[in-house]
Amino acid sequence: MEMNSSNLWVFIETNEKGQAHNVGLELLNPGHSLSRAQGDEVVAIVIGQHTEAAVASAEAYGSDRIIIVEGEEYARYSTDAFAYAFHALITKYAPTSILIGATDLGRDLAPRLACRLKTGLTADCTELDFDEESGNIAWTRPAFGGNLMARILCPNHRPQIGTVRPAVFKKPEQDTSHKAEIVREEIHFSIENIRTKLIEEILDADNETIDLEGAEIIVSGGRGVGGPDGFKVIQQLADALGGTVGASRVAVDSGWISSAHQVGQTGKTVRPRIYIACGISGAIQHLAAMSSSDTIIAINTDPEAPIFKIADYGIVGDLFKVIPEFIALIDEQILTMAV
Amino acid sequence: MNILICVKQVPDTTEIKVDPVTNTLMRAGVPSIVNPFDACALETAARIKDETPDTKIVIVSMGPEQAKVALTECLAVGADRAYLISGRGFGGSDTLATSYILSCAVRKLEELEGKFDIIFCGKQAIDGDTAQVGPELAEHLGLAQVTCALEAKTNGNTVQVRRKTERGSEILGVEMPCLITMTKTAYEPRYASSRKKREVAKQEIPTLDENSFEIDLTRAGLKGSPTKVKKTFTIPQNSTGVIFHEATERQSTISLFELLVKGNILQLGVRYGNE
Ligand SMILES: Cc1cc2nc3c(=O)[nH]c(=O)nc-3n(C[C@H](O)[C@H](O)[C@H](O)COP(=O)(O)OP(=O)(O)OC[C@H]3O[C@@H](n4cnc5c(N)ncnc54)[C@H](O)[C@@H]3O)c2cc1C
Ligand SMILES: Cc1cc2nc3c(=O)[nH]c(=O)nc-3n(C[C@H](O)[C@H](O)[C@H](O)COP(=O)(O)OP(=O)(O)OC[C@H]3O[C@@H](n4cnc5c(N)ncnc54)[C@H](O)[C@@H]3O)c2cc1C
């Protein structure tokens, strides 16, 4: 059992409070289907100082086994300590496949690890399946700014590793009665040997309250919003719908709204139930990160805007006229229902 | 200070369109540019040089002969020297092989130019889009890495790097030598003067190939690459949506709203019931 080398591992990234990042839990989902295809177990890897919360989540979301590495050197992420611990685990257990969230952390750690193992790494996947013919995972990922999709195999090296975008998969069903086998490993890395030292942390003012990745409804504004005042209108619609405000890179770069709101290749990947794009043209780098939303609604003055090509619903018109009408209709509707 | 910047020449992917009939990339006429994040790295290095004039900036790029155009552009905005890495055995390399070749070239360049205090990469190349070459190069060379940097300033023997995080940013201190990957900076890359452009047009750019430095060629090129691109495809985008374009915005909005409520997409009742 210990040396079973045909396991699929999922890295459970944790935040500063020791809780699991959504993406790790989401990856347990494809992790299950892929490992079932190969008759293997899904093993969650948790590295941190206090891991109870993340371990409880990894268990409830269906891990077969959880390997835990704890230590004060893992209180904050560092490339040196995390790559060391993860590498030591891989050398001991020799898993077949590893899934890692394509977050800033995951994309710092995974290539370092893959290179140390001299194995292949597929970046930023948006689709995973099992290639029956070759017995490999087939990793599908966008390249060329999202214009091109590539299907990639890593046939002759193990482990095969991929980073996967957040919000591509839904979390599995939660089952708090599910039990996983817990394995603790004592692996330590001297804090003095961590070559990057934290000097200061600068938190975005509204970061704590912005949860784009978890939002059910997102109302996003782009260049067409015209300025910071325009975002007040976007906020009003978001408030009326109980949604969260998103933005295009142009809006963020212009300083109209903070970068915590940015949706896109260099921002957050989102998958809400409803995504309303206001004054956003639909550049490929924006679409790449919101096109799997359940329902996409576009409001744009230009009938030729590419956003209409992927929108389920849309209005060709001025957002400053459409949104107030929309809010009025919502208010009216709620009033009628209240009677 | 001795700085090396890894630069990739890339097609301007914001100009690439997908042919709606054949569903393939239309690359013809798409300009080749210096990868935008690499331009940010060059600007960051140039700012270090502004502060510490006794700084040498060396550029290295792996690619075809044509990539010299990108190297010349870098020279025009302030780099001191540039090298092209080009060899028949290097084509088709994935990121592990690319970073391996670059690491062998870096060792050779250090013989020619002296040890590098900082190696800069872009966070990612806008064509391959993997963001893996930087960290993999750092691993091959055994260097400390900082990815996704917004700013980097030197201070004695250390570099202070402001790095983008999910929650904002953090400032890390890291001793030199180290490798830093730059994301889009708040400052724009500087322009080259026409005088400087004329000046560097004649500057020689040496090419290093597989015989110029020590390398295990079984770890390079298509054969030396663990990942294999099995197939590429584009996703056809056909509009099937319901788009309203009525006489007034008011009419369009009413039509849309009715449809959304009828289709149970806007579940206002649910929200109201929860309040
Ligand atoms: C490497 C790279 C990474 C990138 N990453 C991202 C990213 O993460 N996120 C991102 O969004 N972009 C990203 N971009 C930028 C992207 O290419 C586009 O430039 C950007 O998305 C455009 O933003 P926009 O739609 O707001 O602006 P524009 O493209 O200028 O569109 C504005 C739209 O508003 C409409 N409009 C104007 N006035 C009104 C009005 N009154 N009412 C209604 N509509 C109106 C216009 O018709 C137009 O369609 C990236 C680019 C690169 C090269
Ligand atoms: C469609 C497609 C998908 C691919 N997917 C993968 C994949 O998932 N995994 C994988 O391992 N390979 C993949 N590759 C191969 C990969 O694109 C090449 O190895 C490429 O040479 C480097 O990767 P990149 O463009 O993603 O660079 P990135 O890793 O994104 O580049 C980061 C930085 O590294 C430096 N750099 C990168 N290339 C060079 C260079 N040639 N010369 C100098 N500096 C450089 C630059 O500073 C650059 O900003 C793919 C190729 C294609 C065509």
XYZ file of C-alpha atoms and ligand atoms in Angstrom:
720
model
C 0.000 0.000 0.000
C 2.711 2.432 1.002
C 4.595 1.996 -2.198
C 1.542 1.774 -4.437
C 2.839 3.775 -7.325
C -0.327 4.161 -9.357
C -1.991 6.940 -7.445
C -3.334 10.269 -8.536
C -2.420 13.174 -6.293
C -4.234 16.456 -5.845
C -2.418 19.340 -4.199
C -4.653 21.101 -1.693
C -3.419 24.684 -1.627
C -4.192 26.475 1.616
C -4.626 30.153 2.406
C -3.084 32.154 5.245
C -5.799 30.887 7.582
C -5.018 27.268 6.767
C -8.235 26.737 4.800
C -8.322 24.891 1.499
C -8.372 27.009 -1.649
C -11.409 26.062 -3.749
C -9.317 24.895 -6.664
C -7.789 21.974 -4.765
C -11.237 20.729 -3.751
C -12.504 21.213 -7.311
C -9.651 19.047 -8.588
C -10.781 16.135 -6.418
C -13.652 15.899 -8.894
C -11.689 15.147 -12.107
C -9.210 13.410 -9.806
C -11.887 10.830 -9.038
C -12.951 10.217 -12.614
C -9.345 9.953 -13.819
C -8.206 7.656 -11.059
C -11.266 5.439 -11.482
C -10.354 5.127 -15.147
C -6.996 3.792 -14.007
C -8.217 1.889 -10.955
C -6.315 4.092 -8.554
C -6.864 6.102 -5.429
C -7.115 9.853 -5.087
C -4.614 11.200 -2.617
C -4.793 14.764 -1.295
C -1.537 16.487 -0.363
C -1.698 19.154 2.334
C 1.379 21.132 3.361
C 1.124 23.851 6.010
C 1.574 24.862 9.612
C -1.987 24.215 10.777
C -3.749 21.915 8.373
C -6.877 20.698 10.244
C -9.366 22.832 8.305
C -7.919 21.923 4.901
C -7.659 18.254 5.828
C -11.304 18.215 6.955
C -12.351 19.693 3.604
C -10.188 17.305 1.606
C -11.813 14.447 3.514
C -15.378 15.683 3.098
C -14.856 16.202 -0.623
C -13.906 12.587 -1.089
C -10.135 12.013 -0.902
C -9.274 8.341 -0.392
C -6.093 9.210 1.436
C -4.561 12.441 2.735
C -0.847 12.947 3.187
C -0.030 15.778 5.582
C 3.240 17.616 6.044
C 3.189 20.105 8.917
C 5.784 22.517 10.192
C 6.246 26.193 11.028
C 8.420 26.568 7.933
C 5.244 25.992 5.904
C 3.220 28.742 7.612
C 3.605 30.884 4.469
C 4.257 29.590 1.012
C 7.859 29.658 -0.143
C 9.169 28.028 -3.306
C 12.146 26.544 -1.473
C 10.353 24.837 1.418
C 7.282 23.674 -0.506
C 9.252 22.323 -3.474
C 11.507 20.478 -1.041
C 8.672 18.851 0.905
C 6.589 18.001 -2.163
C 9.608 16.555 -3.936
C 10.440 14.383 -0.922
C 6.883 12.997 -0.911
C 6.966 12.221 -4.621
C 10.297 10.467 -4.308
C 8.929 8.307 -1.504
C 5.539 7.385 -2.978
C 6.079 7.733 -6.753
C 2.550 8.793 -7.768
C 1.466 8.431 -11.400
C -0.200 11.801 -11.826
C -0.417 15.125 -9.994
C -3.008 17.884 -10.361
C -2.150 21.347 -9.049
C -4.328 24.484 -9.189
C -3.098 27.048 -11.713
C -3.039 29.818 -9.121
C -0.096 32.189 -8.600
C 1.186 29.707 -6.023
C 0.597 26.627 -8.151
C 2.284 28.170 -11.142
C 5.297 29.044 -9.005
C 5.579 25.582 -7.459
C 4.650 23.168 -10.272
C 7.391 24.043 -12.803
C 10.027 24.029 -10.076
C 8.880 20.571 -9.055
C 8.515 19.200 -12.596
C 12.026 20.339 -13.441
C 13.480 18.770 -10.299
C 11.792 15.505 -11.331
C 12.776 15.984 -14.999
C 9.217 15.302 -16.047
C 6.579 16.974 -18.203
C 4.195 19.647 -17.010
C 1.131 20.891 -18.843
C 0.112 24.411 -17.953
C -3.210 25.960 -17.144
C -5.467 23.123 -18.308
C -9.162 23.663 -18.933
C -10.043 20.032 -19.662
C -8.755 16.653 -18.492
C -9.589 13.225 -19.747
C -8.143 9.765 -19.905
C -6.613 8.714 -23.218
C -7.635 5.032 -23.346
C -5.358 4.250 -26.232
C -2.116 5.301 -24.556
C -3.099 5.067 -20.904
C -2.115 8.672 -20.250
C -4.007 11.674 -19.008
C -4.866 13.918 -21.952
C -4.372 17.496 -20.848
C -6.207 20.171 -22.826
C -5.089 23.754 -22.522
C -5.444 27.092 -24.282
C -2.389 28.740 -25.857
C -1.882 31.790 -28.088
C -3.900 33.967 -25.764
C -6.786 31.505 -25.844
C -7.025 31.428 -29.639
C -5.743 27.865 -29.871
C -6.443 24.740 -27.822
C -3.835 21.996 -27.484
C -4.235 18.393 -26.365
C -1.035 17.266 -24.654
C 0.266 13.905 -23.443
C 3.268 13.031 -21.294
C 3.782 9.438 -22.435
C 7.198 8.375 -21.145
C 7.697 10.190 -17.856
C 6.103 9.822 -14.439
C 4.601 11.516 -12.654
C 2.646 13.335 -15.323
C 1.796 16.749 -13.917
C -0.626 19.496 -14.869
C -1.804 22.776 -13.477
C -5.542 23.348 -13.846
C -7.383 26.638 -13.784
C -9.657 27.476 -10.893
C -13.409 27.300 -11.567
C -13.040 24.896 -14.495
C -14.436 22.019 -12.428
C -17.158 22.018 -9.815
C -16.390 20.668 -6.371
C -17.621 17.101 -5.789
C -20.630 16.536 -3.539
C -19.674 17.140 0.064
C -20.051 14.211 2.450
C -18.978 14.981 6.006
C -19.293 11.324 6.989
C -16.694 10.224 4.416
C -13.464 9.022 5.988
C -10.019 9.177 4.410
C -6.892 7.354 5.470
C -4.605 9.939 7.093
C -0.848 9.715 6.669
C 1.520 12.139 8.377
C 5.019 12.681 7.076
C 7.758 14.435 9.026
C 9.634 16.462 6.451
C 11.437 19.591 7.535
C 13.235 22.415 5.824
C 15.281 24.882 7.794
C 13.708 28.355 7.807
C 17.148 29.928 7.368
C 17.471 28.111 4.057
C 14.368 29.757 2.616
C 15.989 32.212 0.241
C 13.027 34.561 -0.142
C 12.233 36.629 2.952
C 8.927 38.405 3.431
C 9.474 42.103 4.045
C 5.964 43.460 3.734
C 2.515 42.410 2.634
C 0.227 44.888 0.892
C -3.393 43.754 0.830
C -5.890 45.126 -1.664
C -8.348 47.214 0.330
C -11.424 45.288 -0.780
C -9.783 41.923 -1.231
C -11.447 40.306 1.762
C -14.905 41.095 0.461
C -14.345 40.206 -3.197
C -14.931 36.574 -3.975
C -15.247 36.500 -7.744
C -14.442 32.815 -8.029
C -17.237 31.887 -5.659
C -19.789 34.417 -6.957
C -23.161 33.209 -8.282
C -23.762 36.397 -10.227
C -21.120 38.733 -11.631
C -21.752 42.121 -13.228
C -18.622 43.248 -15.050
C -17.688 46.590 -16.536
C -15.129 47.450 -19.206
C -13.884 50.472 -21.085
C -17.480 51.317 -22.048
C -18.198 52.166 -18.406
C -16.136 55.296 -18.992
C -14.657 55.907 -15.543
C -14.890 55.302 -11.801
C -18.318 56.954 -11.658
C -19.588 54.524 -14.268
C -18.701 51.683 -11.929
C -21.255 53.022 -9.454
C -23.915 52.052 -11.997
C -22.365 48.593 -12.337
C -22.332 48.281 -8.539
C -26.023 49.235 -8.362
C -26.964 46.442 -10.738
C -24.770 43.992 -8.836
C -26.449 45.054 -5.585
C -29.921 44.699 -7.066
C -29.090 41.127 -8.116
C -27.046 40.189 -5.071
C -23.988 39.875 -7.289
C -20.316 40.809 -7.321
C -18.593 43.408 -9.504
C -16.024 42.260 -12.078
C -13.972 44.239 -14.578
C -11.906 44.020 -17.751
C -8.208 44.726 -17.689
C -8.697 48.069 -19.395
C -10.947 49.194 -16.537
C -8.404 47.989 -13.965
C -5.391 49.446 -15.787
C -7.200 52.787 -16.067
C -7.471 52.824 -12.287
C -11.275 52.824 -12.249
C -11.450 49.781 -9.995
C -8.949 47.621 -8.090
C -7.240 44.609 -9.642
C -9.041 42.248 -7.259
C -12.014 42.652 -9.639
C -10.216 41.712 -12.835
C -11.591 38.829 -14.859
C -9.337 37.361 -17.534
C -6.150 35.625 -18.400
C -4.176 37.850 -16.058
C -7.026 38.125 -13.552
C -9.496 35.628 -12.115
C -11.168 32.750 -13.917
C -14.857 32.677 -13.044
C -17.837 30.424 -13.592
C -20.901 32.107 -12.128
C -24.514 31.198 -12.834
C -24.968 34.579 -14.540
C -22.252 36.795 -16.016
C -23.332 40.228 -17.234
C -20.702 41.982 -19.382
C -21.315 45.727 -19.678
C -19.222 47.781 -22.102
C -16.790 44.896 -22.592
C -15.825 44.057 -26.173
C -14.997 40.396 -25.529
C -11.251 40.133 -26.190
C -9.991 36.558 -26.159
C -8.075 37.146 -22.901
C -11.318 38.154 -21.220
C -13.447 35.405 -22.767
C -10.931 32.735 -21.794
C -11.773 33.292 -18.152
C -15.568 33.628 -18.167
C -16.883 31.700 -21.160
C -17.900 28.686 -19.086
C -20.391 30.772 -17.077
C -23.862 29.175 -17.177
C -25.564 32.218 -18.706
C -23.781 35.143 -20.327
C -25.567 38.438 -20.881
C -23.892 41.235 -22.857
C -24.752 44.913 -23.022
C -22.814 46.765 -25.699
C -23.419 49.619 -28.129
C -21.576 47.833 -30.917
C -23.636 45.042 -32.526
C -20.401 43.620 -33.967
C -18.667 43.283 -30.570
C -17.211 39.748 -30.218
C -18.847 39.374 -26.804
C -22.178 38.842 -28.612
C -20.730 35.725 -30.257
C -20.584 33.899 -26.951
C -23.466 35.661 -25.178
C -26.655 33.721 -24.497
C -28.573 36.990 -24.274
C -27.725 40.519 -25.145
C -28.833 44.057 -25.706
C -27.328 46.309 -28.317
C -27.491 49.629 -26.553
C -26.029 52.140 -24.114
C -25.363 50.554 -20.742
C -26.213 53.827 -19.003
C -29.738 53.559 -20.394
C -30.136 49.790 -20.107
C -28.971 49.295 -16.526
C -31.300 51.816 -14.851
C -34.232 50.281 -16.753
C -33.108 46.848 -15.667
C -32.871 47.866 -12.023
C -36.304 49.461 -12.213
C -37.736 46.204 -13.579
C -36.094 44.197 -10.807
C -37.534 46.501 -8.153
C -40.962 46.311 -9.756
C -40.831 42.530 -9.924
C -39.812 42.211 -6.294
C -42.612 44.559 -5.273
C -45.238 42.528 -7.166
C -43.992 39.346 -5.562
C -44.158 40.944 -2.152
C -47.838 41.707 -2.503
C 25.714 44.675 -11.544
C 25.392 42.062 -14.261
C 21.882 41.305 -15.501
C 20.676 38.701 -17.995
C 17.242 38.904 -19.601
C 15.640 35.968 -21.421
C 13.602 37.303 -24.304
C 11.279 35.415 -26.605
C 10.136 36.720 -29.947
C 6.409 36.029 -30.252
C 3.593 36.688 -32.716
C 1.365 39.495 -31.445
C -1.425 37.171 -30.317
C -3.831 40.056 -29.811
C -3.708 40.435 -33.624
C -4.300 36.759 -34.354
C -7.726 35.833 -35.644
C -9.275 32.445 -36.134
C -10.379 31.720 -39.702
C -14.144 31.231 -39.332
C -14.233 28.719 -42.218
C -11.216 26.491 -41.579
C -11.021 27.134 -37.822
C -7.258 27.583 -37.945
C -5.101 30.438 -36.718
C -4.549 33.135 -39.338
C -0.895 33.904 -38.706
C -0.112 35.638 -41.988
C 0.660 39.307 -41.540
C 0.678 39.044 -37.747
C 3.641 41.091 -36.516
C 6.424 39.498 -34.449
C 7.175 41.376 -31.244
C 9.277 41.155 -28.116
C 7.112 39.215 -25.643
C 5.386 42.047 -23.690
C 6.326 40.664 -20.262
C 9.977 40.435 -21.390
C 9.768 44.108 -22.366
C 8.624 44.783 -18.783
C 11.675 42.842 -17.553
C 13.953 44.927 -19.759
C 12.404 48.131 -18.466
C 12.872 46.956 -14.875
C 16.530 46.192 -15.592
C 16.949 49.554 -17.319
C 15.605 51.234 -14.171
C 18.167 49.365 -12.081
C 20.795 50.618 -14.507
C 19.474 54.187 -14.167
C 20.129 53.883 -10.421
C 23.371 51.936 -10.718
C 25.032 53.083 -13.965
C 27.750 50.470 -13.593
C 25.272 47.789 -14.722
C 25.556 45.572 -17.765
C 22.417 44.199 -19.403
C 22.793 41.082 -21.544
C 19.931 39.638 -23.605
C 19.559 36.036 -24.676
C 16.947 34.544 -26.932
C 16.485 31.067 -28.292
C 14.826 31.013 -31.680
C 15.329 31.265 -35.416
C 17.674 33.780 -37.074
C 14.709 36.122 -37.439
C 14.611 36.551 -33.638
C 17.611 38.865 -34.016
C 15.093 41.582 -34.884
C 13.726 41.305 -31.347
C 17.265 41.320 -29.931
C 18.130 44.478 -31.856
C 15.015 46.128 -30.431
C 16.249 45.301 -26.937
C 19.663 46.762 -27.703
C 17.988 49.951 -28.902
C 16.222 50.466 -25.569
C 19.327 50.040 -23.471
C 20.656 46.484 -23.412
C 24.423 46.247 -23.836
C 24.818 42.873 -25.496
C 22.658 40.243 -27.104
C 23.083 36.587 -28.012
C 20.957 34.316 -30.141
C 20.746 30.614 -29.295
C 19.888 28.719 -32.430
C 20.498 25.125 -33.364
C 18.872 22.402 -35.384
C 18.648 20.156 -32.341
C 16.681 22.775 -30.390
C 13.470 22.938 -32.430
C 10.264 21.574 -30.947
C 11.489 21.810 -27.350
C 8.865 21.872 -24.623
C 9.453 23.996 -21.530
C 11.672 21.433 -19.758
C 13.921 21.159 -22.828
C 13.827 24.911 -23.524
C 14.840 25.744 -19.965
C 17.549 23.075 -20.087
C 19.051 24.520 -23.281
C 18.857 28.032 -21.828
C 20.586 26.850 -18.640
C 23.471 25.405 -20.671
C 23.699 28.625 -22.653
C 23.674 30.703 -19.457
C 26.711 28.801 -18.151
C 28.527 29.593 -21.389
C 27.446 33.239 -21.271
C 28.784 33.506 -17.737
C 32.204 32.514 -19.084
C 31.949 35.278 -21.662
C 30.203 38.006 -19.675
C 30.841 37.161 -16.039
C 28.443 35.780 -13.408
C 24.926 37.187 -13.569
C 23.533 38.767 -10.405
C 19.942 38.711 -11.648
C 18.339 36.690 -14.424
C 15.032 38.137 -15.559
C 12.344 36.321 -17.516
C 8.855 37.383 -18.481
C 6.134 35.770 -16.390
C 4.876 34.062 -19.513
C 5.244 34.152 -23.272
C 2.008 35.219 -24.976
C 2.192 32.384 -27.523
C 3.078 29.245 -25.518
C 1.437 30.864 -22.464
C 2.797 28.285 -19.985
C 4.738 30.534 -17.531
C 7.021 27.556 -16.882
C 10.364 28.420 -18.488
C 11.356 30.926 -15.767
C 10.937 28.641 -12.731
C 12.380 25.668 -14.640
C 15.450 27.679 -15.615
C 15.871 28.721 -11.974
C 15.722 25.056 -10.945
C 18.293 23.975 -13.560
C 20.635 26.676 -12.283
C 19.828 26.115 -8.602
C 18.776 29.749 -8.161
C 16.191 31.276 -5.838
C 13.133 32.414 -7.799
C 10.474 35.068 -7.468
C 7.591 34.842 -9.967
C 4.939 37.343 -10.987
C 6.986 40.399 -9.993
C 5.534 43.890 -10.400
C 8.721 45.720 -9.459
C 12.331 44.893 -8.540
C 14.941 47.140 -6.939
C 18.412 46.297 -5.770
C 19.656 47.118 -2.300
C 23.218 46.051 -1.581
C 23.449 42.335 -2.075
C 19.698 41.748 -2.202
C 16.842 42.480 -4.555
C 13.542 43.718 -3.185
C 10.789 42.334 -5.327
C 7.137 43.326 -5.166
C 5.183 40.312 -6.242
C 1.520 40.007 -7.198
C -0.499 37.676 -4.984
C -4.149 36.675 -4.932
C -4.761 39.109 -2.086
C -2.739 42.083 -3.280
C 1.015 42.056 -3.300
C 3.995 41.250 -1.095
C 7.540 42.531 -0.961
C 10.147 39.797 -0.806
C 13.844 40.223 -0.215
C 16.080 37.779 -2.022
C 19.841 37.556 -2.187
C 21.618 37.683 -5.511
C 22.113 35.674 -7.635
C 18.442 34.974 -8.301
C 15.881 34.623 -11.057
C 12.855 36.902 -11.283
C 9.885 36.595 -13.657
C 8.130 39.874 -14.419
C 4.420 40.347 -14.977
C 2.936 43.546 -16.406
C 4.488 46.466 -14.563
C 2.708 49.695 -13.642
C 5.298 51.540 -15.721
C 5.483 51.318 -19.512
C 8.622 50.126 -21.297
C 10.655 53.045 -22.654
C 11.005 53.829 -26.335
C 14.188 53.755 -28.364
C 15.414 57.019 -29.844
C 16.019 57.000 -33.605
C 19.657 57.786 -32.952
C 20.000 54.715 -30.749
C 18.150 52.580 -33.311
C 20.652 53.586 -35.998
C 23.522 52.983 -33.637
C 22.575 49.414 -32.735
C 21.539 48.411 -36.241
C 25.154 47.522 -36.923
C 25.887 45.878 -33.564
C 26.890 42.266 -33.978
C 24.698 39.621 -32.358
C 26.656 36.383 -31.888
C 24.818 33.112 -32.473
C 25.546 30.138 -30.221
C 24.599 26.693 -31.474
C 24.859 23.148 -30.107
C 28.627 23.181 -30.700
C 29.220 26.444 -28.842
C 28.541 25.100 -25.369
C 28.313 21.897 -23.426
C 24.935 20.250 -23.726
C 23.382 16.788 -23.616
C 21.406 16.867 -26.853
C 19.225 13.930 -25.821
C 17.574 16.388 -23.419
C 16.870 18.997 -26.127
C 14.425 19.369 -28.974
C 11.344 17.335 -29.711
C 12.972 14.058 -28.619
C 14.174 15.499 -25.321
C 10.735 16.863 -24.441
C 8.542 14.875 -22.049
C 5.320 16.616 -23.166
C 3.958 15.982 -26.636
C 1.402 18.208 -28.325
C -0.956 15.587 -29.808
C -3.287 17.950 -31.561
C -4.309 21.571 -31.699
C -7.729 22.956 -32.506
C -9.824 26.078 -32.245
C -13.243 26.387 -30.719
C -15.711 27.664 -33.275
C -17.663 30.622 -31.980
C -21.113 30.734 -33.471
C -23.525 33.199 -32.071
C -26.662 31.419 -31.008
C -27.663 33.962 -28.401
C -30.820 36.041 -28.295
C -29.734 39.617 -28.898
C -32.215 42.476 -28.610
C -31.753 45.593 -30.695
C -35.096 47.356 -30.512
C -36.013 50.977 -31.149
C -35.138 52.064 -27.622
C -33.019 50.642 -24.824
C -36.151 50.575 -22.698
C -37.933 48.233 -25.103
C -34.909 45.961 -25.421
C -34.519 45.814 -21.664
C -38.176 44.923 -21.106
C -37.974 42.126 -23.707
C -34.808 40.718 -22.204
C -36.086 40.940 -18.657
C -39.289 39.058 -19.521
C -37.303 36.302 -21.171
C -34.927 35.971 -18.227
C -37.743 35.763 -15.710
C -39.767 33.338 -17.835
C -36.734 31.106 -18.368
C -36.178 31.142 -14.593
C -32.678 32.514 -15.152
C -33.282 35.527 -12.948
C -34.593 33.921 -9.773
C -35.573 37.066 -7.972
C -38.185 35.248 -5.919
C -35.572 32.939 -4.480
C -33.428 35.793 -3.384
C -36.384 37.705 -2.052
C -37.550 34.665 -0.113
C -34.164 34.384 1.542
C -34.079 37.914 2.769
C -1.100 39.020 -22.247
C -2.431 39.719 -22.133
C -3.228 39.475 -21.025
C -4.477 40.097 -20.902
N -5.246 39.811 -19.808
C -6.483 40.344 -19.723
C -7.350 40.036 -18.623
O -6.982 39.311 -17.686
N -8.594 40.564 -18.622
C -9.059 41.390 -19.609
O -10.218 41.818 -19.545
N -8.251 41.740 -20.619
C -6.976 41.240 -20.703
N -6.173 41.615 -21.738
C -6.597 42.757 -22.577
C -7.571 42.413 -23.681
O -6.833 42.059 -24.840
C -8.439 43.630 -24.043
O -7.622 44.731 -24.350
C -9.411 44.046 -22.932
O -10.103 42.923 -22.427
C -10.403 45.020 -23.473
O -11.185 45.554 -22.429
P -12.622 46.156 -22.702
O -13.485 45.138 -23.337
O -13.085 46.745 -21.429
O -12.304 47.382 -23.680
P -12.594 47.577 -25.266
O -12.075 46.428 -25.990
O -12.134 48.912 -25.575
O -14.162 47.482 -25.319
C -15.033 48.449 -24.824
C -16.429 48.080 -25.308
O -17.390 48.923 -24.704
C -18.393 49.232 -25.645
N -19.041 50.477 -25.193
C -18.534 51.732 -25.196
N -19.413 52.588 -24.637
C -20.500 51.861 -24.262
C -21.728 52.177 -23.632
N -22.029 53.422 -23.242
N -22.598 51.172 -23.406
C -22.318 49.889 -23.780
N -21.163 49.555 -24.399
C -20.257 50.513 -24.618
C -17.662 49.320 -26.944
O -18.544 49.093 -28.050
C -16.611 48.227 -26.812
O -17.089 46.983 -27.336
C -4.926 41.010 -21.888
C -4.116 41.254 -22.990
C -2.887 40.624 -23.127
C -2.038 40.901 -24.328
C -0.053 24.936 -28.399
C 1.133 24.656 -27.564
C 0.985 24.255 -26.234
C 2.116 23.964 -25.443
N 1.941 23.540 -24.154
C 3.022 23.193 -23.420
C 2.879 22.680 -22.096
O 1.777 22.594 -21.562
N 4.003 22.308 -21.418
C 5.243 22.441 -21.949
O 6.217 22.085 -21.273
N 5.422 22.943 -23.179
C 4.340 23.321 -23.928
N 4.516 23.825 -25.181
C 5.880 24.107 -25.659
C 6.299 25.525 -25.240
O 5.431 26.468 -25.785
C 7.718 25.809 -25.695
O 8.578 25.030 -24.956
C 8.175 27.238 -25.614
O 9.453 27.288 -26.210
C 8.358 27.806 -24.212
O 7.183 27.895 -23.554
P 6.318 29.237 -23.444
O 6.204 29.862 -24.766
O 5.080 28.810 -22.768
O 7.192 30.166 -22.504
P 6.881 30.672 -21.013
O 7.296 29.649 -20.037
O 5.492 31.195 -20.889
O 7.920 31.862 -21.004
C 8.281 32.548 -19.826
C 9.513 33.341 -20.064
O 10.619 32.478 -20.322
C 11.509 33.085 -21.241
N 11.553 32.299 -22.460
C 10.665 31.408 -22.923
N 11.050 30.906 -24.107
C 12.226 31.510 -24.405
C 13.134 31.442 -25.505
N 12.893 30.650 -26.543
N 14.257 32.207 -25.470
C 14.514 33.017 -24.433
N 13.687 33.130 -23.373
C 12.551 32.383 -23.360
C 10.965 34.468 -21.515
O 11.519 35.359 -20.594
C 9.473 34.279 -21.256
O 8.824 35.478 -20.925
C 3.406 24.101 -25.980
C 3.543 24.533 -27.308
C 2.441 24.788 -28.098
C 2.637 25.204 -29.512
